[in-house]
Short mmCIF file of C-alpha atoms in Angstrom, two decimals:
data_model
loop_
_atom_site.label_atom_id
_atom_site.label_comp_id
_atom_site.label_asym_id
_atom_site.label_seq_id
_atom_site.Cartn_x
_atom_site.Cartn_y
_atom_site.Cartn_z
CA MET A 1 20.33 56.70 -12.03
CA PRO A 2 17.45 54.77 -10.47
CA ILE A 3 18.42 51.82 -8.31
CA GLN A 4 17.54 48.61 -10.11
CA LYS A 5 15.15 46.52 -8.05
CA LYS A 6 16.34 42.97 -7.43
CA LYS A 7 13.99 40.31 -8.75
CA PRO A 8 12.26 38.54 -5.83
CA GLU A 9 13.54 34.99 -5.36
CA ARG A 10 10.12 33.39 -5.97
CA ASN A 11 9.96 35.10 -9.38
CA LYS A 12 13.03 33.11 -10.42
CA ILE A 13 11.07 29.85 -10.18
CA PRO A 14 10.54 28.52 -13.73
CA LYS A 15 6.83 28.37 -14.60
CA ASP A 16 6.45 24.62 -14.94
CA GLN A 17 8.16 23.98 -11.59
CA TRP A 18 4.99 25.15 -9.80
CA ASN A 19 3.07 22.14 -11.09
CA LEU A 20 5.74 19.54 -10.43
CA ALA A 21 5.74 17.20 -7.44
CA ILE A 22 7.98 18.09 -4.53
CA GLY A 23 6.67 15.21 -2.46
CA ILE A 24 4.25 12.29 -2.49
CA ASP A 25 1.63 12.08 0.28
CA GLU A 26 0.57 8.96 2.20
CA ASN A 27 -2.13 8.26 -0.41
CA GLY A 28 0.45 8.28 -3.17
CA ASP A 29 -0.71 11.65 -4.52
CA ALA A 30 1.75 14.24 -5.72
CA ILE A 31 2.23 17.40 -3.67
CA THR A 32 3.22 20.18 -6.03
CA LEU A 33 5.22 23.30 -5.29
CA GLU A 34 1.98 25.25 -5.70
CA ASP A 35 0.23 23.04 -3.11
CA TYR A 36 3.13 23.67 -0.76
CA ASP A 37 2.92 27.40 -1.34
CA LEU A 38 -0.84 27.49 -0.69
CA ASN A 39 -0.62 25.41 2.46
CA GLN A 40 2.66 26.69 3.80
CA LYS A 41 1.14 28.76 6.59
CA LYS A 42 -0.66 25.76 8.00
CA ARG A 43 2.55 23.74 7.82
CA ILE A 44 0.53 20.71 6.78
CA ILE A 45 3.12 19.52 4.31
CA PRO A 46 6.37 18.40 5.84
CA PHE A 47 9.17 18.95 3.36
CA GLN A 48 12.13 16.60 3.67
CA ALA A 49 12.76 15.32 0.18
CA ASP A 50 16.22 14.05 1.02
CA SER A 51 15.11 12.00 4.00
CA ILE A 52 12.55 9.87 2.17
CA PRO A 53 13.29 6.22 1.30
CA GLU A 54 15.21 5.43 -1.89
CA VAL A 55 12.16 3.89 -3.58
CA ALA A 56 10.13 7.04 -2.90
CA LYS A 57 12.96 9.23 -4.23
CA LYS A 58 12.91 7.27 -7.47
CA GLN A 59 9.11 7.53 -7.68
CA LEU A 60 9.27 11.28 -7.02
CA ALA A 61 11.99 11.86 -9.64
CA LEU A 62 10.07 9.87 -12.27
CA ASN A 63 6.85 11.71 -11.47
CA ARG A 64 8.62 15.04 -12.02
CA LEU A 65 10.35 13.95 -15.21
CA GLU A 66 7.11 12.62 -16.68
CA ASN A 67 5.46 16.00 -16.13
CA VAL A 68 8.23 18.54 -16.69
CA LYS A 69 7.96 20.67 -19.83
CA ASN A 70 11.34 22.39 -19.68
CA TYR A 71 14.11 19.91 -19.02
CA GLY A 72 17.42 21.27 -20.22
CA VAL A 73 19.24 18.83 -22.49
CA PHE A 74 22.78 18.18 -21.32
CA ARG A 75 25.77 15.88 -21.68
CA LEU A 76 26.71 13.23 -19.18
CA PRO A 77 30.08 11.49 -19.62
CA GLY A 78 29.57 7.87 -20.51
CA VAL A 79 26.04 8.50 -21.75
CA GLY A 80 26.25 11.47 -24.09
CA LYS A 81 23.06 13.43 -24.70
CA VAL A 82 20.55 13.32 -21.87
CA ASP A 83 17.07 14.70 -22.46
CA ARG A 84 13.91 14.11 -20.45
CA GLU A 85 13.15 10.76 -22.12
CA LYS A 86 16.70 9.51 -21.66
CA ALA A 87 16.70 10.54 -18.00
CA ILE A 88 13.47 8.57 -17.43
CA GLU A 89 14.97 5.54 -19.20
CA LEU A 90 18.20 5.66 -17.17
CA ILE A 91 16.31 5.90 -13.88
CA LYS A 92 13.83 3.14 -14.77
CA GLU A 93 16.59 0.72 -15.68
CA ASP A 94 18.55 1.60 -12.51
CA SER A 95 21.60 2.48 -14.57
CA GLU A 96 24.79 3.68 -12.88
CA HIS A 97 23.66 7.26 -13.61
CA ALA A 98 20.22 6.86 -12.02
CA LYS A 99 21.42 7.96 -8.60
CA TYR A 100 22.79 11.24 -9.96
CA LEU A 101 19.65 11.95 -12.00
CA ILE A 102 17.41 11.31 -8.97
CA GLN A 103 19.65 13.51 -6.83
CA LEU A 104 19.40 16.23 -9.47
CA GLU A 105 15.61 16.25 -9.09
CA LEU A 106 15.92 16.44 -5.29
CA LYS A 107 18.36 19.33 -5.60
CA THR A 108 15.96 21.10 -7.97
CA ILE A 109 13.14 20.67 -5.44
CA ASP A 110 15.38 21.97 -2.69
CA LEU A 111 16.35 25.08 -4.69
CA MET A 112 12.74 25.89 -5.61
CA VAL A 113 11.48 25.48 -2.03
CA GLN A 114 14.38 27.62 -0.81
CA ARG A 115 13.27 30.36 -3.20
CA LEU A 116 9.70 30.07 -2.05
CA ASN A 117 10.74 30.42 1.56
CA SER A 118 13.16 33.25 0.89
CA LYS A 119 12.39 36.62 2.47
CA GLU A 120 14.05 38.40 -0.48
CA MET B 1 54.81 33.98 -20.17
CA SER B 2 53.91 30.74 -21.87
CA ILE B 3 50.88 28.53 -22.19
CA ILE B 4 50.65 24.85 -23.01
CA TYR B 5 47.20 24.53 -24.55
CA ILE B 6 45.49 21.13 -24.91
CA ASP B 7 42.04 20.15 -26.19
CA VAL B 8 41.60 16.39 -26.30
CA LYS B 9 38.64 16.06 -28.66
CA ASN B 10 37.95 12.35 -29.01
CA ASP B 11 34.16 12.16 -28.71
CA GLU B 12 31.10 14.42 -29.00
CA ASP B 13 31.30 15.58 -25.37
CA SER B 14 34.93 16.62 -25.52
CA ILE B 15 34.56 18.12 -29.02
CA GLN B 16 31.85 20.45 -27.74
CA ILE B 17 33.99 21.85 -24.92
CA GLY B 18 37.22 21.86 -26.95
CA ASP B 19 35.63 23.64 -29.90
CA TYR B 20 34.02 26.19 -27.62
CA ARG B 21 37.39 26.94 -26.02
CA LYS B 22 39.00 27.25 -29.43
CA GLN B 23 36.38 29.75 -30.61
CA HIS B 24 36.10 31.81 -27.45
CA LEU B 25 39.29 31.46 -25.43
CA TYR B 26 42.15 30.54 -27.73
CA TYR B 27 42.15 33.72 -29.81
CA LYS B 28 42.36 35.80 -26.62
CA ILE B 29 45.56 34.09 -25.48
CA HIS B 30 47.08 32.67 -28.68
CA SER B 31 50.10 34.95 -28.75
CA ASP B 32 51.28 33.40 -25.50
CA VAL B 33 50.59 29.81 -26.49
CA VAL B 34 53.90 28.06 -26.98
CA ALA B 35 52.57 24.58 -27.54
CA VAL B 36 49.15 23.54 -28.75
CA TYR B 37 47.88 19.97 -28.79
CA GLU B 38 44.48 19.25 -30.29
CA SER B 39 42.48 16.26 -31.49
CA ASN B 40 44.83 13.55 -32.82
CA GLY B 41 47.83 15.75 -32.00
CA ALA B 42 46.93 15.57 -28.33
CA LEU B 43 49.02 12.51 -27.52
CA ALA B 44 50.51 11.80 -24.11
CA SER B 45 54.10 11.51 -25.32
CA ALA B 46 53.96 14.81 -27.25
CA ILE B 47 52.29 16.65 -24.38
CA LYS B 48 54.84 15.34 -21.88
CA ASN B 49 57.67 16.40 -24.18
CA GLY B 50 56.12 19.85 -24.42
CA CYS B 51 55.95 20.08 -20.65
CA THR B 52 59.60 19.14 -20.34
CA TYR B 53 60.71 21.89 -22.69
CA GLN B 54 58.43 24.69 -21.44
CA ALA B 55 59.24 25.96 -17.99
CA GLU B 56 57.05 28.18 -15.82
CA ALA B 57 54.01 27.72 -18.02
CA LEU B 58 50.27 27.60 -17.58
CA PHE B 59 49.06 24.12 -18.54
CA THR B 60 45.43 24.37 -19.64
CA PHE B 61 43.57 21.24 -20.71
CA SER B 62 40.08 20.25 -21.80
CA GLY B 63 38.96 16.66 -22.24
CA HIS B 64 37.56 13.82 -20.20
CA GLY B 65 38.75 13.63 -16.64
CA HIS B 66 38.70 10.87 -14.06
CA PHE B 67 39.41 10.91 -10.33
CA ASP B 68 42.96 9.68 -10.83
CA TYR B 69 43.98 10.51 -14.39
CA ILE B 70 43.44 12.33 -17.66
CA ASN B 71 43.57 10.66 -21.06
CA ASP B 72 44.98 11.69 -24.41
CA PHE B 73 43.30 11.42 -27.83
CA GLY B 74 44.04 7.70 -28.02
CA TYR B 75 42.85 7.07 -24.42
CA THR B 76 46.40 6.66 -23.12
CA LYS B 77 46.90 8.23 -19.72
CA ILE B 78 48.73 11.55 -19.87
CA PHE B 79 49.08 11.96 -16.11
CA ASP B 80 48.04 9.52 -13.41
CA LYS B 81 47.87 9.95 -9.64
CA ASP B 82 50.25 7.02 -9.22
CA ASP B 83 52.94 8.51 -11.48
CA ASN B 84 55.95 9.41 -9.37
CA ASP B 85 57.53 11.68 -11.96
CA LEU B 86 54.83 14.36 -12.19
CA VAL B 87 57.32 16.89 -10.90
CA SER B 88 59.48 16.57 -13.99
CA TYR B 89 56.57 17.70 -16.16
CA LEU B 90 54.54 19.97 -13.91
CA GLY B 91 56.90 21.04 -11.17
CA ASP B 92 57.04 24.66 -12.28
CA LYS B 93 53.57 25.03 -13.70
CA ILE B 94 50.07 26.17 -12.90
CA VAL B 95 47.65 23.47 -14.05
CA HIS B 96 44.08 24.04 -15.19
CA LEU B 97 42.03 20.96 -16.08
CA HIS B 98 38.67 21.81 -17.58
CA ALA B 99 37.54 18.25 -17.04
CA CYS B 100 35.29 16.20 -14.77
CA PHE B 101 36.52 14.72 -11.47
CA ALA B 102 40.30 15.25 -11.80
CA GLY B 103 40.25 17.77 -8.95
CA ASP B 104 39.46 14.93 -6.59
CA SER B 105 42.73 12.96 -6.49
CA LEU B 106 44.88 13.86 -9.47
CA GLY B 107 44.99 17.60 -8.76
CA PRO B 108 46.19 17.33 -5.15
CA GLN B 109 48.76 14.73 -6.23
CA MET B 110 50.11 17.10 -8.87
CA VAL B 111 50.44 19.78 -6.19
CA SER B 112 52.11 17.42 -3.73
CA GLN B 113 54.70 16.69 -6.43
CA GLY B 114 55.46 20.35 -7.03
CA CYS B 115 52.83 21.83 -9.35
CA LYS B 116 52.48 25.44 -8.17
CA ALA B 117 48.70 25.70 -8.26
CA PHE B 118 45.85 23.55 -9.52
CA PHE B 119 42.42 24.44 -10.88
CA GLY B 120 39.79 21.88 -11.85
CA TYR B 121 36.58 20.11 -10.86
CA ASN B 122 35.92 17.31 -8.38
CA ASP B 123 32.57 16.28 -9.93
CA TYR B 124 30.92 16.16 -13.35
CA PHE B 125 31.29 19.40 -15.29
CA LYS B 126 27.80 20.05 -16.64
CA ALA B 127 26.95 22.08 -19.74
CA PRO B 128 23.95 22.51 -22.05
CA HIS B 129 23.77 20.25 -25.11
CA GLU B 130 23.66 21.92 -28.52
CA ASP B 131 20.23 20.36 -29.20
CA ASP B 132 18.66 22.42 -26.43
CA PRO B 133 16.88 25.62 -27.53
CA ASP B 134 18.71 27.34 -24.66
CA TYR B 135 22.13 26.20 -25.90
CA HIS B 136 23.35 29.79 -26.02
CA LEU B 137 23.45 29.64 -22.20
CA ILE B 138 26.62 27.58 -22.53
CA SER B 139 28.55 30.86 -22.45
CA TYR B 140 27.59 31.24 -18.77
CA PHE B 141 28.87 27.74 -18.03
CA MET B 142 32.18 28.37 -19.78
CA GLN B 143 32.84 31.95 -18.70
CA PRO B 144 34.38 31.20 -15.27
CA ASP B 145 37.12 28.97 -16.74
CA GLU B 146 37.67 31.41 -19.58
CA THR B 147 38.17 34.27 -17.12
CA LEU B 148 40.46 32.11 -15.04
CA VAL B 149 42.80 31.34 -17.94
CA ILE B 150 42.81 34.92 -19.22
CA GLU B 151 43.59 36.33 -15.78
CA LEU B 152 46.36 33.82 -15.09
CA ASN B 153 47.74 34.74 -18.49
CA ASN B 154 47.60 38.40 -17.43
CA GLY B 155 49.90 37.46 -14.58
CA VAL B 156 47.60 37.74 -11.57
CA THR B 157 48.09 35.38 -8.63
CA ALA B 158 46.27 32.07 -8.35
CA ALA B 159 44.20 33.53 -5.50
CA THR B 160 43.08 36.53 -7.53
CA ALA B 161 42.31 34.45 -10.61
CA ALA B 162 40.25 32.05 -8.46
CA ASN B 163 38.29 34.93 -6.96
CA MET B 164 37.56 36.33 -10.40
CA ALA B 165 36.35 32.94 -11.62
CA ILE B 166 34.11 32.62 -8.56
CA MET B 167 32.73 36.09 -9.25
CA GLU B 168 31.96 34.93 -12.79
CA TYR B 169 30.14 31.95 -11.31
CA GLU B 170 27.94 34.25 -9.25
CA ASN B 171 27.20 36.35 -12.37
CA SER B 172 26.41 33.20 -14.33
CA ILE B 173 24.09 31.90 -11.60
CA ASP B 174 22.24 35.19 -11.65
CA ALA B 175 21.95 35.12 -15.43
CA ILE B 176 20.71 31.53 -15.58
CA ASP B 177 18.23 32.11 -12.74
CA ASN B 178 16.78 35.08 -14.58
CA SER B 179 16.76 33.72 -18.10
CA SER B 180 16.30 29.95 -18.16
CA GLN B 181 13.05 28.03 -17.72
CA ASN B 182 15.07 24.81 -17.37
CA GLY B 183 15.08 24.11 -13.64
CA ASN B 184 17.94 21.61 -14.00
CA TYR B 185 20.22 24.28 -15.52
CA HIS B 186 19.67 26.35 -12.34
CA VAL B 187 21.11 23.41 -10.41
CA PHE B 188 23.92 22.59 -12.88
CA ILE B 189 25.56 25.99 -12.71
CA ARG B 190 25.59 25.80 -8.90
CA GLU B 191 26.99 22.26 -9.01
CA ASN B 192 29.81 23.43 -11.28
CA ARG B 193 30.61 26.30 -8.90
CA ASP B 194 30.62 23.96 -5.91
CA ALA B 195 32.87 21.45 -7.70
CA PHE B 196 35.40 24.10 -8.71
CA CYS B 197 38.78 23.35 -7.07
CA HIS B 198 41.34 26.13 -6.52
CA PRO B 199 44.03 27.15 -4.03
CA ASN B 200 41.70 29.48 -2.09
CA ARG B 201 39.50 26.50 -1.31
CA ASP B 202 42.19 24.26 0.13
CA SER B 203 45.96 24.29 0.37
CA LYS B 204 45.99 20.87 -1.32
CA TYR B 205 45.33 22.84 -4.53
CA GLY B 206 48.56 24.76 -4.20
CA ASP B 207 49.99 28.16 -3.57
CA LYS B 208 47.65 31.15 -3.59
CA SER B 209 50.50 33.47 -4.54
CA ALA B 210 51.59 31.44 -7.58
CA THR B 211 51.78 33.22 -10.94
CA ILE B 212 53.16 32.37 -14.36
CA LEU B 213 55.02 35.64 -14.63
CA MET B 214 58.04 34.27 -12.83
CA ALA B 215 59.80 33.15 -16.00
CA VAL B 216 59.81 36.65 -17.50
#
């Protein structure tokens, strides 16, 4: 039986994630995962999503949510159904769930960059 | 072998998980279920009575969880971290709470009062909503807990059941990574795995060698 080849990590990145912001540059422009991939060798884009100020985290999360095509609908206790529009609303109004939803975007960025940098 | 089976279904969130368990888990274990509490039958007093009469059982629960307590159908606390009589209900049991947060404080307190082993989550338990086109992926989110209950019911030790659930998590992560275009689902399944509390993770979750075969 032929050995099944393992899918390379970068092939597990959902299509629309390539065009989503993983950072915002000093001019306020979005740096996408694709930009990061293209410029990775030059190391011109520092990637430290978690170390950026809270305001920038919120801006980054909103930028991603406004552009994402595939945002899995889920349930959040105390809120109920959360889709892309609801997530934007909760973050904009600084609800008690905003912190988690922003953190979720940062974790998604982290996972996608990890895959991009994986040797597998 | 006996199982105390509880699905507190008092809002849309808990109905989704409870109904899923009923359709996919209950029929696999029903012959060993000695007491079932669902919907408006899932009341704290009835559940506590059931615990008193059933020794050496697996207590498996779905519903809303909090750091310190779990509620019944009418939002009365069933068990609270500050209760000092947990041992009289759970002292000889393995407890599985398919609920958010209760692994944080309530679980360790149950163990410190004599519960043999505890399984649960110390964060939100995330799952796809039925309105999502990828709702069928919910099976990957539910499979680890399903395997856990089935294996404990088969009489394996808490340590073995935990390992099998963790293996299911790795399978589920692989499946979601390869089949879902929803980036947030890729994160959710990992968050659930990381929030999963069990005796192999920390002794505050009980005895790795615990089983529910002891009463046989």
